[in-house]
Amino acid sequence: MSRLAKIFEIKREGINIPRGLVTIGLFLIVLLVVVLVGEEKYWENVTFGALFVAVSDPGGPYKTRLRAMTWVALGGAFVTGLGYAIGGGPWAIVVVAAFVITLLCGLTIKFGVHAFTAALLVNSWFLVAIAVPDGLHLHAATSSWWEQALAWLVGSALFIALTFLGWLVKGRKEQASHFPEISGNTQTALTRPVVLFMFIRALAIAIAVAIAFGFDLPHADWMPIATLVAMQATLGQATLATEQRFVGALFGALLAALLLTTVDNRRALEILIVILAAAGGAMRSANYAIYCICIAAVVLLVDDVSNPTNHSAEGERVLFTFIGLGIGLVVLVLAGLINKHSAKAAPAATTT
């Protein structure tokens, strides 16, 4: 019980209410605009394009900020278009793409924790993008893949434009990061253990995608998402943060399943996504487990907001979530073995 209390211990000084309110404002403004123009189907990509670019903003000189945000804007648009294009196609192509994208996103740890965090969000969005056309039985010709990619770019461009205006208004001064708790300049060398760990993470996601898509399991799209959320993010991640990620993935899936079975109105689900995203933004520094619960629930709800189903289907989704968590648990064990091997090899390397 004491360990569970530690996992959910809230640091009150870390609660960031203004960030939560800004998140609500961003989501609701985009929702209002797309509803007014009759293009609500693009709301998720426009909104999360803006949100993920906001997270990727490292602060500092505007040139540095613009470069980081542009990479996420372009990368997010690419994985969105790719996911919608191949999600309803041959499963082997989807598996290979999931492996490559997860591996590349993992290797961004070389450029620092801030870049890696942004890449992790883009990685999760690719898993949503491949699930949507598969769930709706769409293929490249009917999934509007380029329009969805364009919607992501529009959302990204809107946020970048806002940061540019803010930079001008503030006299072209350096801007602090929106997420100061995420390390900015700390870089990680791509040593053999780090690369091996990222390869294993990518392989785990590929296996989860292969099970879901290869066996044509209609409600298994949550499995790879749960695997990604539950897995240890980096080789040296603290034990408490790893436990919080795992618990967050589990409770986030249960919360998403509960909401999908009790709320059958798309607009209401979208409002709940807004609330959960805002709560996640406000609580990231206060409690990482609660943040992971909110983010996991948001991603899973977005995956199925256009296709809420019955209790039986959500029960299957939760079951596949547990399988995804199991895959993530295997990766945690392997990470521990890699850490032990690296610790033993280090002294030997110094003596030779």
PDB file of C-alpha atoms in Angstrom, residues 221-222 252-266 269 272-273 297 299-311 313-314 317:
ATOM      1  CA  ASP A 221      -5.979  -1.703 -31.764  1.00  0.00           C
ATOM      2  CA  TRP A 222      -5.409  -0.691 -28.129  1.00  0.00           C
ATOM      3  CA  GLY A 252      -5.975   4.965 -18.586  1.00  0.00           C
ATOM      4  CA  ALA A 253      -7.296   2.010 -20.589  1.00  0.00           C
ATOM      5  CA  LEU A 254      -9.903   1.189 -17.947  1.00  0.00           C
ATOM      6  CA  LEU A 255     -11.022   4.819 -17.857  1.00  0.00           C
ATOM      7  CA  ALA A 256     -11.260   5.024 -21.665  1.00  0.00           C
ATOM      8  CA  ALA A 257     -13.275   1.790 -21.806  1.00  0.00           C
ATOM      9  CA  LEU A 258     -15.640   3.066 -19.106  1.00  0.00           C
ATOM     10  CA  LEU A 259     -16.236   6.336 -20.937  1.00  0.00           C
ATOM     11  CA  LEU A 260     -16.761   4.656 -24.308  1.00  0.00           C
ATOM     12  CA  THR A 261     -19.394   2.330 -22.873  1.00  0.00           C
ATOM     13  CA  THR A 262     -21.259   4.986 -20.871  1.00  0.00           C
ATOM     14  CA  VAL A 263     -21.077   7.970 -23.250  1.00  0.00           C
ATOM     15  CA  ASP A 264     -22.473   7.438 -26.749  1.00  0.00           C
ATOM     16  CA  ASN A 265     -22.359  11.047 -27.963  1.00  0.00           C
ATOM     17  CA  ARG A 266     -19.304  12.020 -30.024  1.00  0.00           C
ATOM     18  CA  LEU A 269     -16.552  12.322 -25.804  1.00  0.00           C
ATOM     19  CA  LEU A 272     -14.045  14.606 -22.159  1.00  0.00           C
ATOM     20  CA  ILE A 273     -10.887  14.346 -24.274  1.00  0.00           C
ATOM     21  CA  ALA A 297      -7.069   7.651 -21.899  1.00  0.00           C
ATOM     22  CA  VAL A 299      -5.012   8.597 -27.002  1.00  0.00           C
ATOM     23  CA  LEU A 300      -7.308   5.571 -26.654  1.00  0.00           C
ATOM     24  CA  LEU A 301     -10.449   7.732 -26.757  1.00  0.00           C
ATOM     25  CA  VAL A 302      -9.219   9.523 -29.885  1.00  0.00           C
ATOM     26  CA  ASP A 303      -8.607   6.119 -31.421  1.00  0.00           C
ATOM     27  CA  ASP A 304     -12.284   5.205 -30.984  1.00  0.00           C
ATOM     28  CA  VAL A 305     -14.175   8.482 -30.606  1.00  0.00           C
ATOM     29  CA  SER A 306     -15.820   8.020 -34.011  1.00  0.00           C
ATOM     30  CA  ASN A 307     -16.737   4.420 -33.254  1.00  0.00           C
ATOM     31  CA  PRO A 308     -18.012   3.978 -29.660  1.00  0.00           C
ATOM     32  CA  THR A 309     -19.165   0.400 -29.119  1.00  0.00           C
ATOM     33  CA  ASN A 310     -20.850  -1.901 -26.623  1.00  0.00           C
ATOM     34  CA  HIS A 311     -19.675  -3.452 -23.360  1.00  0.00           C
ATOM     35  CA  ALA A 313     -16.263  -4.770 -27.517  1.00  0.00           C
ATOM     36  CA  GLU A 314     -14.776  -2.607 -24.758  1.00  0.00           C
ATOM     37  CA  ARG A 317     -10.227  -3.909 -25.847  1.00  0.00           C
TER      38      ARG A 317
END
